[in-house]
Short mmCIF file of C-alpha atoms in Angstrom, two decimals:
data_model
loop_
_atom_site.label_atom_id
_atom_site.label_comp_id
_atom_site.label_asym_id
_atom_site.label_seq_id
_atom_site.Cartn_x
_atom_site.Cartn_y
_atom_site.Cartn_z
CA MET A 1 0.00 0.00 0.00
CA ARG A 2 1.22 3.47 -0.75
CA ASN A 3 1.95 5.89 2.10
CA PRO A 4 -1.46 7.33 2.93
CA LEU A 5 -0.12 10.31 4.84
CA ASN A 6 0.65 13.90 4.04
CA PRO A 7 4.32 14.45 4.90
CA ALA A 8 3.54 18.03 5.93
CA VAL A 9 1.30 16.70 8.68
CA VAL A 10 3.65 13.90 9.64
CA GLY A 11 6.44 16.47 9.93
CA ILE A 12 4.63 18.49 12.57
CA LYS A 13 5.97 17.85 16.04
CA PRO A 14 3.33 16.75 18.53
CA SER A 15 2.63 19.49 21.04
CA GLY A 16 5.32 19.61 23.73
CA ILE A 17 2.61 19.57 26.33
CA ARG A 18 1.35 16.25 24.97
CA LYS A 19 4.58 14.51 25.87
CA PHE A 20 4.41 15.72 29.44
CA PHE A 21 0.73 14.87 29.58
CA ASP A 22 1.54 11.24 28.84
CA ILE A 23 4.02 11.09 31.73
CA VAL A 24 1.51 12.71 34.08
CA THR A 25 -1.38 10.39 33.25
CA GLU A 26 0.71 7.43 34.38
CA MET A 27 1.07 9.06 37.79
CA LYS A 28 -2.20 8.17 39.49
CA ASP A 29 -2.28 10.39 42.54
CA ALA A 30 -0.48 13.46 41.23
CA ILE A 31 -1.83 16.92 41.97
CA SER A 32 -1.52 19.59 39.34
CA LEU A 33 -0.78 23.22 38.67
CA GLY A 34 -0.76 22.46 34.97
CA VAL A 35 -4.24 23.27 33.79
CA GLY A 36 -4.87 25.96 31.18
CA GLU A 37 -8.55 26.44 31.91
CA PRO A 38 -10.63 28.04 34.67
CA ASP A 39 -11.48 26.00 37.76
CA PHE A 40 -14.86 27.73 37.89
CA ALA A 41 -17.81 25.98 36.31
CA THR A 42 -19.67 28.08 33.77
CA PRO A 43 -22.01 30.37 35.74
CA TRP A 44 -25.37 28.68 36.22
CA HIS A 45 -27.49 31.27 34.38
CA ILE A 46 -25.39 30.63 31.27
CA ARG A 47 -25.65 26.83 31.60
CA GLU A 48 -29.37 27.19 32.14
CA GLU A 49 -29.70 29.17 28.94
CA GLY A 50 -27.96 26.32 27.10
CA ILE A 51 -30.36 23.81 28.65
CA TYR A 52 -33.33 26.02 27.76
CA SER A 53 -32.21 26.15 24.14
CA LEU A 54 -32.30 22.35 24.08
CA GLU A 55 -35.75 22.30 25.69
CA LYS A 56 -36.96 24.66 23.01
CA ALA A 57 -35.61 22.21 20.42
CA ARG A 58 -33.10 24.68 19.06
CA THR A 59 -31.14 21.75 17.75
CA HIS A 60 -30.52 22.92 14.18
CA TYR A 61 -27.70 24.59 12.27
CA THR A 62 -27.33 28.31 12.62
CA SER A 63 -26.11 30.59 9.84
CA ASN A 64 -22.47 29.91 8.99
CA SER A 65 -21.28 33.09 10.66
CA GLY A 66 -23.25 32.36 13.81
CA LEU A 67 -26.57 33.59 15.21
CA ILE A 68 -27.05 37.24 14.28
CA GLU A 69 -28.22 37.95 17.85
CA LEU A 70 -24.95 36.57 19.19
CA ARG A 71 -22.93 38.57 16.66
CA ARG A 72 -24.80 41.71 17.74
CA GLU A 73 -23.91 40.97 21.36
CA ILE A 74 -20.28 40.34 20.42
CA SER A 75 -20.19 43.61 18.52
CA SER A 76 -21.58 45.48 21.51
CA PHE A 77 -19.28 43.67 23.97
CA VAL A 78 -16.12 44.36 21.98
CA GLU A 79 -17.07 48.00 21.53
CA ARG A 80 -18.00 48.43 25.18
CA HIS A 81 -14.86 46.76 26.53
CA TYR A 82 -12.16 47.44 23.96
CA ASP A 83 -13.40 50.51 22.15
CA VAL A 84 -13.34 49.03 18.66
CA HIS A 85 -16.33 48.64 16.34
CA TYR A 86 -17.25 45.70 14.09
CA GLU A 87 -20.43 45.30 12.05
CA SER A 88 -22.37 42.28 13.25
CA LYS A 89 -23.51 41.60 9.69
CA ASN A 90 -20.19 40.83 8.03
CA GLU A 91 -17.23 41.66 10.27
CA ILE A 92 -17.74 39.00 12.94
CA LEU A 93 -17.46 35.22 12.62
CA VAL A 94 -18.46 32.83 15.42
CA THR A 95 -16.06 29.86 15.58
CA VAL A 96 -15.46 26.62 17.44
CA GLY A 97 -13.23 28.11 20.11
CA GLY A 98 -10.60 30.76 19.63
CA SER A 99 -8.36 28.04 18.22
CA GLU A 100 -10.49 27.58 15.11
CA ALA A 101 -10.41 31.33 14.57
CA ILE A 102 -6.60 31.27 14.75
CA ASP A 103 -6.44 28.50 12.17
CA LEU A 104 -8.90 30.26 9.85
CA ALA A 105 -7.10 33.59 10.04
CA ILE A 106 -3.77 32.00 9.20
CA ARG A 107 -5.19 29.86 6.41
CA ALA A 108 -7.10 32.75 4.87
CA MET A 109 -4.05 35.00 4.69
CA VAL A 110 -0.78 33.07 4.65
CA CYS A 111 0.54 31.86 1.26
CA PRO A 112 3.35 29.32 0.78
CA GLY A 113 6.65 31.00 1.64
CA ASP A 114 5.10 33.89 3.58
CA GLU A 115 6.83 34.49 6.89
CA VAL A 116 4.74 34.70 10.04
CA ILE A 117 6.31 36.18 13.13
CA ILE A 118 5.43 34.38 16.34
CA PRO A 119 6.70 35.70 19.67
CA GLN A 120 7.50 32.80 22.01
CA PRO A 121 6.82 31.37 24.54
CA CYS A 122 3.23 31.19 23.38
CA TYR A 123 0.20 29.00 22.92
CA VAL A 124 0.98 25.83 21.01
CA SER A 125 -1.13 26.12 17.86
CA TYR A 126 0.24 29.09 15.91
CA GLU A 127 3.35 27.41 14.57
CA PRO A 128 1.70 24.19 13.29
CA CYS A 129 -1.11 26.21 11.67
CA VAL A 130 1.46 28.27 9.78
CA ILE A 131 3.35 25.14 8.70
CA LEU A 132 0.15 23.57 7.38
CA THR A 133 -0.34 26.52 5.02
CA GLN A 134 3.30 26.12 3.92
CA GLY A 135 4.08 29.44 5.49
CA VAL A 136 7.32 29.91 7.39
CA PRO A 137 7.10 30.50 11.15
CA VAL A 138 9.70 32.97 12.41
CA THR A 139 9.86 32.93 16.18
CA ILE A 140 11.01 35.76 18.40
CA PRO A 141 12.33 34.54 21.77
CA LEU A 142 10.82 36.99 24.25
CA GLN A 143 13.00 38.12 27.14
CA GLU A 144 12.36 37.94 30.85
CA LYS A 145 14.10 41.29 31.25
CA ASN A 146 11.28 42.82 29.17
CA GLU A 147 8.73 40.93 31.26
CA PHE A 148 8.10 38.81 28.16
CA ARG A 149 6.61 41.69 26.23
CA LEU A 150 7.30 42.10 22.54
CA THR A 151 9.40 45.17 21.78
CA ALA A 152 9.38 47.12 18.54
CA GLN A 153 13.10 46.44 18.14
CA GLU A 154 12.65 42.67 18.42
CA LEU A 155 9.89 42.89 15.85
CA ARG A 156 11.99 45.00 13.45
CA ASP A 157 14.88 42.57 13.74
CA ALA A 158 12.65 39.66 12.73
CA ILE A 159 11.09 41.31 9.71
CA THR A 160 12.26 40.41 6.19
CA GLU A 161 10.94 41.05 2.69
CA LYS A 162 8.77 37.97 3.10
CA THR A 163 7.13 38.87 6.39
CA LYS A 164 3.37 38.98 6.03
CA MET A 165 1.87 38.47 9.45
CA LEU A 166 2.48 38.95 13.16
CA VAL A 167 0.73 36.77 15.70
CA LEU A 168 0.24 38.81 18.86
CA PRO A 169 -0.73 36.61 21.82
CA PHE A 170 -1.42 38.93 24.78
CA PRO A 171 -2.38 38.58 27.61
CA ASN A 172 -0.01 35.69 27.19
CA ASN A 173 -0.26 32.01 27.88
CA PRO A 174 2.15 30.77 29.37
CA THR A 175 3.92 33.85 30.78
CA GLY A 176 0.99 35.97 32.00
CA ALA A 177 2.60 38.98 30.29
CA ILE A 178 0.45 41.81 28.97
CA MET A 179 1.11 44.61 26.49
CA THR A 180 0.26 48.16 27.62
CA ARG A 181 -1.08 50.79 25.25
CA GLU A 182 2.41 52.26 24.86
CA ASP A 183 3.90 48.84 24.10
CA LEU A 184 1.23 48.27 21.45
CA GLU A 185 1.65 51.71 19.91
CA ALA A 186 5.30 50.94 19.24
CA ILE A 187 4.35 47.61 17.64
CA ALA A 188 1.56 49.23 15.59
CA GLU A 189 3.97 51.77 14.18
CA VAL A 190 6.22 49.00 12.85
CA CYS A 191 3.29 46.98 11.46
CA ILE A 192 1.96 49.98 9.55
CA GLU A 193 5.38 50.99 8.25
CA LYS A 194 6.21 47.44 7.11
CA ASP A 195 2.66 46.64 5.97
CA ILE A 196 2.16 43.62 8.20
CA VAL A 197 -1.17 42.10 9.21
CA VAL A 198 -1.76 41.17 12.83
CA VAL A 199 -3.60 38.18 14.23
CA SER A 200 -4.27 39.34 17.77
CA ASP A 201 -5.20 36.45 20.06
CA GLU A 202 -6.93 38.19 22.95
CA ILE A 203 -8.63 35.18 24.53
CA TYR A 204 -7.45 36.25 28.01
CA SER A 205 -8.47 39.90 27.53
CA GLU A 206 -10.98 39.86 30.40
CA LEU A 207 -8.33 38.57 32.79
CA THR A 208 -5.97 41.46 33.43
CA TYR A 209 -5.17 42.77 36.89
CA GLY A 210 -4.92 46.38 37.90
CA THR A 211 -5.01 47.51 34.30
CA LYS A 212 -7.57 47.26 31.51
CA HIS A 213 -6.75 45.27 28.39
CA VAL A 214 -6.02 47.29 25.26
CA SER A 215 -6.68 45.76 21.84
CA ILE A 216 -4.20 46.63 19.11
CA ALA A 217 -7.20 46.83 16.75
CA SER A 218 -8.33 49.98 18.57
CA LEU A 219 -5.14 51.89 17.69
CA PRO A 220 -5.15 54.28 14.70
CA GLY A 221 -4.34 52.56 11.41
CA MET A 222 -4.60 49.06 12.88
CA TRP A 223 -8.28 48.15 12.45
CA GLU A 224 -7.86 47.42 8.76
CA ARG A 225 -4.84 45.16 9.30
CA THR A 226 -5.94 43.26 12.40
CA ILE A 227 -7.94 40.11 12.99
CA LEU A 228 -9.05 40.22 16.59
CA ILE A 229 -9.59 36.80 18.10
CA ASN A 230 -11.47 36.24 21.31
CA GLY A 231 -13.93 33.82 22.85
CA PHE A 232 -15.78 32.60 25.88
CA SER A 233 -13.41 29.96 27.25
CA LYS A 234 -11.31 31.92 29.70
CA GLY A 235 -13.20 35.02 30.83
CA HIS A 236 -16.60 33.33 31.03
CA ALA A 237 -15.23 29.90 32.06
CA MET A 238 -16.76 28.15 29.04
CA THR A 239 -13.90 26.02 27.69
CA GLY A 240 -16.01 22.92 27.03
CA TRP A 241 -18.63 24.82 25.05
CA ARG A 242 -16.04 25.41 22.33
CA LEU A 243 -17.00 28.89 21.31
CA GLY A 244 -14.89 31.75 20.06
CA TYR A 245 -14.99 34.47 17.46
CA ALA A 246 -12.95 36.48 14.99
CA CYS A 247 -13.52 40.14 14.17
CA GLY A 248 -11.96 42.06 11.32
CA PRO A 249 -12.44 43.74 7.96
CA ALA A 250 -15.23 42.08 5.94
CA GLU A 251 -12.93 41.12 3.05
CA ILE A 252 -10.82 38.97 5.37
CA ILE A 253 -13.62 37.67 7.63
CA GLN A 254 -15.66 36.59 4.61
CA GLN A 255 -12.77 34.49 3.27
CA MET A 256 -12.31 32.95 6.71
CA MET A 257 -16.05 32.30 6.72
CA LYS A 258 -15.67 30.29 3.49
CA ILE A 259 -13.23 27.85 5.10
CA HIS A 260 -15.38 27.70 8.24
CA GLN A 261 -18.47 27.02 6.13
CA PHE A 262 -16.90 24.05 4.38
CA ALA A 263 -14.95 22.61 7.31
CA ILE A 264 -17.26 23.26 10.26
CA MET A 265 -20.61 24.55 8.98
CA CYS A 266 -21.40 26.45 12.15
CA ALA A 267 -20.44 26.58 15.82
CA PRO A 268 -22.57 24.45 18.20
CA THR A 269 -26.05 25.94 18.46
CA ALA A 270 -26.64 25.36 22.18
CA SER A 271 -23.29 27.01 22.92
CA GLN A 272 -24.26 30.02 20.84
CA TYR A 273 -27.50 30.53 22.78
CA ALA A 274 -25.66 30.17 26.07
CA ALA A 275 -23.07 32.68 24.89
CA ILE A 276 -25.72 35.31 24.18
CA ASP A 277 -26.63 35.16 27.85
CA ALA A 278 -22.96 35.23 28.85
CA LEU A 279 -22.51 38.55 27.05
CA LYS A 280 -25.82 40.05 28.11
CA ASN A 281 -25.67 39.14 31.79
CA GLY A 282 -22.16 37.91 32.51
CA ASP A 283 -20.10 41.01 33.36
CA GLU A 284 -20.53 40.48 37.10
CA ASP A 285 -19.48 36.83 36.95
CA VAL A 286 -16.35 37.78 35.07
CA ALA A 287 -15.57 40.47 37.64
CA MET A 288 -16.04 37.96 40.47
CA MET A 289 -13.73 35.43 38.84
CA ARG A 290 -11.16 38.08 37.97
CA ASP A 291 -11.12 39.18 41.58
CA ALA A 292 -10.59 35.59 42.77
CA TYR A 293 -7.76 35.04 40.26
CA ASP A 294 -6.14 38.29 41.31
CA LYS A 295 -5.97 37.20 44.96
CA ARG A 296 -4.48 33.85 44.03
CA ARG A 297 -2.06 35.58 41.65
CA ARG A 298 -0.67 37.68 44.48
CA TYR A 299 -0.55 34.65 46.74
CA VAL A 300 1.31 32.43 44.25
CA LEU A 301 3.75 35.18 43.32
CA HIS A 302 4.47 35.83 46.99
CA GLU A 303 5.03 32.14 47.71
CA LEU A 304 7.35 31.67 44.71
CA ARG A 305 9.43 34.70 45.60
CA ASP A 306 9.45 33.61 49.21
CA MET A 307 11.07 30.32 48.18
CA GLY A 308 13.68 32.34 46.37
CA LEU A 309 12.56 31.75 42.78
CA SER A 310 12.96 34.74 40.53
CA CYS A 311 9.69 35.68 38.98
CA PHE A 312 8.42 38.82 37.21
CA GLU A 313 4.97 40.03 38.19
CA PRO A 314 2.46 38.93 35.54
CA TYR A 315 -0.63 41.10 35.06
CA GLY A 316 -2.70 38.86 32.81
CA ALA A 317 -4.23 35.42 32.20
CA PHE A 318 -3.89 32.98 35.13
CA TYR A 319 -0.26 31.98 34.93
CA VAL A 320 2.95 32.75 36.74
CA PHE A 321 6.23 31.97 34.98
CA PRO A 322 9.05 31.49 37.49
CA CYS A 323 12.68 30.92 36.54
CA ILE A 324 14.34 27.70 37.66
CA ALA A 325 17.64 28.15 35.79
CA GLU A 326 19.62 28.23 39.09
CA PHE A 327 19.20 24.47 39.50
CA GLY A 328 21.19 23.65 36.38
CA MET A 329 18.44 21.46 34.96
CA SER A 330 16.32 21.85 31.87
CA SER A 331 12.70 22.80 32.46
CA GLU A 332 11.64 19.35 31.42
CA GLU A 333 14.09 17.64 33.78
CA PHE A 334 12.92 19.85 36.62
CA ALA A 335 9.24 19.22 35.92
CA THR A 336 9.77 15.47 35.58
CA LYS A 337 11.78 15.22 38.80
CA LEU A 338 9.20 17.34 40.62
CA LEU A 339 6.48 15.05 39.39
CA GLN A 340 8.33 11.93 40.43
CA GLU A 341 9.45 13.15 43.84
CA GLU A 342 6.58 15.35 44.97
CA LYS A 343 3.80 14.30 42.61
CA VAL A 344 3.08 17.80 41.42
CA ALA A 345 2.44 18.33 37.71
CA ILE A 346 3.71 21.66 36.39
CA VAL A 347 4.20 22.31 32.70
CA PRO A 348 7.80 23.01 31.63
CA GLY A 349 8.22 26.35 29.85
CA THR A 350 9.65 24.59 26.81
CA ALA A 351 6.21 23.16 26.01
CA PHE A 352 5.51 26.67 24.71
CA GLY A 353 8.66 27.15 22.65
CA ASP A 354 12.40 26.90 23.09
CA SER A 355 12.58 30.31 24.74
CA GLY A 356 10.59 28.86 27.64
CA GLU A 357 13.75 26.99 28.67
CA GLY A 358 14.61 27.70 32.27
CA PHE A 359 11.01 28.47 33.22
CA LEU A 360 7.87 26.74 34.46
CA ARG A 361 4.27 27.64 33.78
CA ILE A 362 2.31 27.63 37.02
CA SER A 363 -1.43 27.97 36.67
CA TYR A 364 -3.42 29.54 39.49
CA ALA A 365 -6.78 28.39 38.20
CA TYR A 366 -7.11 26.38 41.41
CA SER A 367 -8.68 26.77 44.82
CA LEU A 368 -6.48 28.35 47.48
CA GLU A 369 -6.33 24.99 49.31
CA SER A 370 -4.97 23.24 46.22
CA LEU A 371 -2.47 26.02 45.60
CA LYS A 372 -1.25 25.82 49.19
CA GLU A 373 -0.72 22.08 49.01
CA ALA A 374 1.03 22.14 45.64
CA LEU A 375 3.23 25.14 46.44
CA GLY A 376 4.14 23.55 49.77
CA ARG A 377 5.44 20.52 47.89
CA LEU A 378 7.28 22.72 45.38
CA ARG A 379 8.93 24.55 48.27
CA ARG A 380 10.07 21.28 49.84
CA PHE A 381 11.47 20.20 46.47
CA VAL A 382 13.34 23.46 45.91
CA VAL A 383 14.84 23.37 49.41
CA LYS A 384 16.03 19.83 48.82
CA LEU A 385 17.61 20.68 45.46
CA ARG A 386 19.49 23.60 46.97
CA ALA A 387 20.74 21.39 49.82
CA GLU A 388 21.93 18.77 47.32
CA LYS A 389 23.83 21.38 45.34
CA GLN A 390 25.93 22.44 48.30
CA MET B 1 -15.60 53.64 60.72
CA ALA B 2 -13.27 52.09 58.16
CA VAL B 3 -15.11 49.30 56.35
CA ASP B 4 -12.86 47.39 54.01
CA MET B 5 -15.09 45.60 51.51
CA ARG B 6 -12.26 43.54 50.06
CA ILE B 7 -11.41 42.08 53.45
CA LEU B 8 -15.07 41.44 54.22
CA GLU B 9 -15.76 39.72 50.90
CA SER B 10 -12.66 37.53 51.33
CA LEU B 11 -13.60 36.51 54.86
CA ASP B 12 -17.21 35.99 53.86
CA GLN B 13 -16.00 33.25 51.51
CA ASN B 14 -13.33 31.86 53.79
CA ALA B 15 -13.02 32.89 57.44
CA LYS B 16 -9.96 30.66 57.84
CA LEU B 17 -7.75 33.09 55.93
CA THR B 18 -4.96 34.37 58.14
CA VAL B 19 -4.07 38.02 58.38
CA LYS B 20 -0.86 37.26 56.51
CA GLU B 21 -2.67 35.49 53.67
CA LEU B 22 -5.20 38.29 53.40
CA ALA B 23 -2.43 40.86 53.28
CA VAL B 24 -0.61 38.99 50.50
CA MET B 25 -3.75 38.40 48.47
CA LEU B 26 -4.99 41.96 48.74
CA GLY B 27 -1.56 43.51 48.23
CA GLU B 28 -1.57 45.31 51.58
CA SER B 29 0.56 45.23 54.72
CA GLU B 30 -0.20 42.81 57.53
CA GLU B 31 -0.42 45.69 60.00
CA SER B 32 -3.11 47.53 58.07
CA VAL B 33 -5.17 44.37 57.50
CA ALA B 34 -4.94 43.42 61.19
CA ALA B 35 -5.93 46.93 62.28
CA SER B 36 -8.81 47.01 59.85
CA ILE B 37 -10.17 43.66 61.02
CA LYS B 38 -9.87 44.69 64.66
CA GLU B 39 -11.77 47.89 64.00
CA MET B 40 -14.51 46.06 62.12
CA GLU B 41 -14.81 43.56 64.95
CA GLU B 42 -15.14 46.34 67.47
CA ASP B 43 -17.76 48.08 65.36
CA ARG B 44 -19.66 44.77 65.04
CA VAL B 45 -19.30 44.90 61.26
CA ILE B 46 -17.72 41.49 61.76
CA CYS B 47 -19.90 39.72 64.33
CA GLY B 48 -18.25 36.30 64.50
CA TYR B 49 -16.56 33.48 62.61
CA PRO B 50 -18.79 30.39 62.75
CA THR B 51 -18.12 27.29 60.67
CA LEU B 52 -20.61 25.95 58.15
CA ILE B 53 -21.29 22.35 59.19
CA ASN B 54 -23.47 19.78 57.53
CA TRP B 55 -24.82 18.13 60.69
CA ASP B 56 -26.60 15.52 58.58
CA LYS B 57 -23.22 13.87 58.18
CA THR B 58 -22.79 13.49 61.93
CA ASP B 59 -24.56 11.53 64.67
CA ARG B 60 -25.84 14.69 66.26
CA GLN B 61 -29.59 14.74 66.75
CA LEU B 62 -30.70 18.04 65.31
CA VAL B 63 -34.06 19.35 64.26
CA THR B 64 -34.36 22.81 62.81
CA ALA B 65 -37.53 24.72 62.15
CA MET B 66 -38.68 27.99 60.67
CA ILE B 67 -41.49 29.60 62.64
CA GLU B 68 -43.70 32.30 61.20
CA VAL B 69 -44.72 34.57 64.05
CA LYS B 70 -47.42 37.23 64.00
CA VAL B 71 -47.02 39.81 66.75
CA THR B 72 -48.50 43.09 67.95
CA PRO B 73 -45.86 45.80 67.66
CA GLN B 74 -45.42 47.71 70.87
CA ARG B 75 -45.88 51.42 71.16
CA GLY B 76 -42.60 53.31 70.80
CA GLN B 77 -40.55 50.17 70.25
CA GLY B 78 -42.08 48.63 67.15
CA PHE B 79 -40.92 45.08 66.67
CA ASP B 80 -37.48 45.43 68.25
CA LYS B 81 -38.48 44.66 71.82
CA ILE B 82 -40.35 41.49 71.01
CA ALA B 83 -37.64 40.39 68.59
CA GLU B 84 -35.08 40.79 71.35
CA ARG B 85 -37.19 38.79 73.80
CA ILE B 86 -37.25 36.01 71.25
CA TYR B 87 -33.64 36.04 70.09
CA GLN B 88 -32.29 35.84 73.63
CA PHE B 89 -33.29 32.18 73.78
CA GLU B 90 -30.32 29.91 73.25
CA GLU B 91 -32.20 27.61 70.86
CA VAL B 92 -33.02 30.48 68.51
CA ASP B 93 -30.53 30.68 65.61
CA ALA B 94 -31.94 33.61 63.71
CA VAL B 95 -34.72 36.16 63.86
CA PHE B 96 -35.76 38.28 60.89
CA LEU B 97 -38.44 40.95 60.55
CA MET B 98 -40.40 40.12 57.42
CA SER B 99 -42.68 41.85 54.98
CA GLY B 100 -45.85 40.03 53.91
CA GLY B 101 -48.21 37.69 55.72
CA PHE B 102 -46.37 37.44 59.04
CA ASP B 103 -43.97 39.58 61.05
CA LEU B 104 -41.04 37.61 62.43
CA CYS B 105 -39.28 34.65 60.95
CA VAL B 106 -37.67 32.66 63.76
CA MET B 107 -35.19 29.91 62.98
CA ILE B 108 -34.70 27.52 65.86
CA HIS B 109 -33.01 24.21 66.56
CA GLY B 110 -33.61 21.44 69.04
CA LYS B 111 -32.71 17.82 69.64
CA THR B 112 -36.12 16.42 68.77
CA LEU B 113 -39.39 17.44 67.18
CA GLN B 114 -40.91 17.42 70.66
CA SER B 115 -38.36 19.82 72.08
CA VAL B 116 -39.01 22.29 69.26
CA ALA B 117 -42.78 21.92 69.72
CA GLU B 118 -42.31 22.39 73.46
CA PHE B 119 -40.39 25.61 72.90
CA VAL B 120 -43.13 26.98 70.67
CA SER B 121 -45.99 26.06 72.96
CA SER B 122 -44.41 26.95 76.29
CA LYS B 123 -42.05 29.83 75.46
CA LEU B 124 -43.00 31.50 72.20
CA SER B 125 -46.80 31.34 71.94
CA PRO B 126 -47.56 32.52 75.47
CA MET B 127 -45.66 35.79 75.03
CA ASP B 128 -47.98 38.74 75.38
CA SER B 129 -47.37 40.24 71.95
CA VAL B 130 -47.43 36.99 70.02
CA LEU B 131 -50.72 36.58 68.19
CA SER B 132 -50.03 33.34 66.34
CA THR B 133 -47.27 30.97 65.20
CA SER B 134 -46.88 28.55 62.34
CA THR B 135 -44.05 26.04 62.56
CA HIS B 136 -42.28 24.53 59.52
CA PHE B 137 -39.71 21.78 60.10
CA VAL B 138 -36.65 21.60 57.88
CA LEU B 139 -36.38 18.22 56.17
CA LYS B 140 -33.10 18.66 54.32
CA LYS B 141 -30.61 21.45 53.79
CA TYR B 142 -29.28 21.78 50.25
CA LYS B 143 -27.39 25.01 50.38
CA GLU B 144 -26.41 27.43 53.12
CA HIS B 145 -24.33 30.59 53.15
CA GLY B 146 -23.81 30.29 49.40
CA LEU B 147 -22.36 26.80 49.65
CA PRO B 148 -24.00 23.59 48.47
CA LEU B 149 -24.15 21.07 51.33
CA VAL B 150 -25.10 18.01 49.39
CA GLN B 151 -22.72 17.19 46.59
CA LYS B 152 -18.99 17.45 46.58
CA ILE B 153 -17.64 19.27 43.55
CA GLU B 154 -14.86 17.24 41.97
CA ASP B 155 -12.19 18.78 39.78
CA GLU B 156 -12.79 16.91 36.55
CA ARG B 157 -10.28 18.80 34.48
CA MET B 158 -7.43 16.94 32.85
CA LEU B 159 -4.23 17.34 34.85
CA ILE B 160 -2.38 19.07 32.04
CA THR B 161 -3.87 21.21 29.29
CA PRO B 162 -2.32 23.88 27.08
#
């Protein structure tokens, strides 16, 4: 039989997190700080709306772009929160999670040979999506000294004649870094000058602490060259509903819609009805969860620093990204040893790109009790390693 | 009076938080958190730190009841005087002044149905201002103080996700 596989797919490395996942699942009684989703269940009024939609037998396809009522709510939400306007009719596409929107945006715009700049460490899907379109991923290793923000200089240095797109993943998973308005203005200037389109993955936009999220799409000259990606998974604690959206100029969104139409048809109908309620009545839930995350964020940061790990203060998402370089081990070695000796699962920074080497991603999407237990074990482990070194 | 809502909301969810933990989580100094709590305790903004217990899981014999009480308000003192006479009893857990078809809602506990009935007939009903009572026994508690008592919420997330 001939080889049935596409070498481009075979050539894609499995996600670095997958490898660690396999080790962890063999460990029966491990506790974890490795989860990239909220610990909160979706607020009940949203779940109830999903149930109600089923009771009303709303079990059919919706329009390809998503329910117009949902798109109207998205339009109003994005304008209210991020000060940027999209027409619900043709500038918004409802997708199966933010991850589908990322894939669509890249596929609709990247041609073979086009270079796509991806700041790392970052979420795991950008690079494979670019490779599948035969584009060329160009990664920028972000620096701890810049608090893992992307600087205009780093961006300039990565740009070539072939650069077409920048993926901008802030607030960032795994580092928790955010970009302030000033940071974004400097990036916008380069993008406009070099005529680069931006795919801005803002899935954690509702989870920033002490400062309000700024969307690059709201800056002058950026609306027309930005696809804004967001969704319900993180802010509204709706990961399992698989619902996200993309906003942008109609000529791009409509091409993305074509791929979506043929590959997906439409996002799950019950999820769309639930999401309408999330946007109409969910601001208070989000504020409550944000407040809880913020307390845990301060707690985790304090504990990590107290055990002597160097750690910049992250102002977004629900991750802290401490440095473990002092122990002379790779992130993966550290995480594996920690798992074996203390049964705590923490994702090594390298699961999110080579520049995550020397770091761990600690999620604080856990109850305070769980955080205390897991951080207590990490502290014991760190103390032991230091004693062994001497 | 310095009321610190952030401290109150944190303690409302978890009274076990130490001053140090509160200070870290709210980004304030231990001294200021301790002083603030002390002041709120003195001002009776914070009235106590009881624990929420599901007694159904223990061997303790416990009957709780909600009693609707109709009373005659007293001149110059309204309902406060009679409410106070009722809430002084050790077996009374809560007393609320209500709008609607009755005046006071009295939550009480006792070891047996009989002891609750005895309290109503010998202590509550004979009071001068009490016109009538209607006793409802609690059969099962599902949720109290914002927390479900019946099912344990398991973390069903995968251990590692991107």
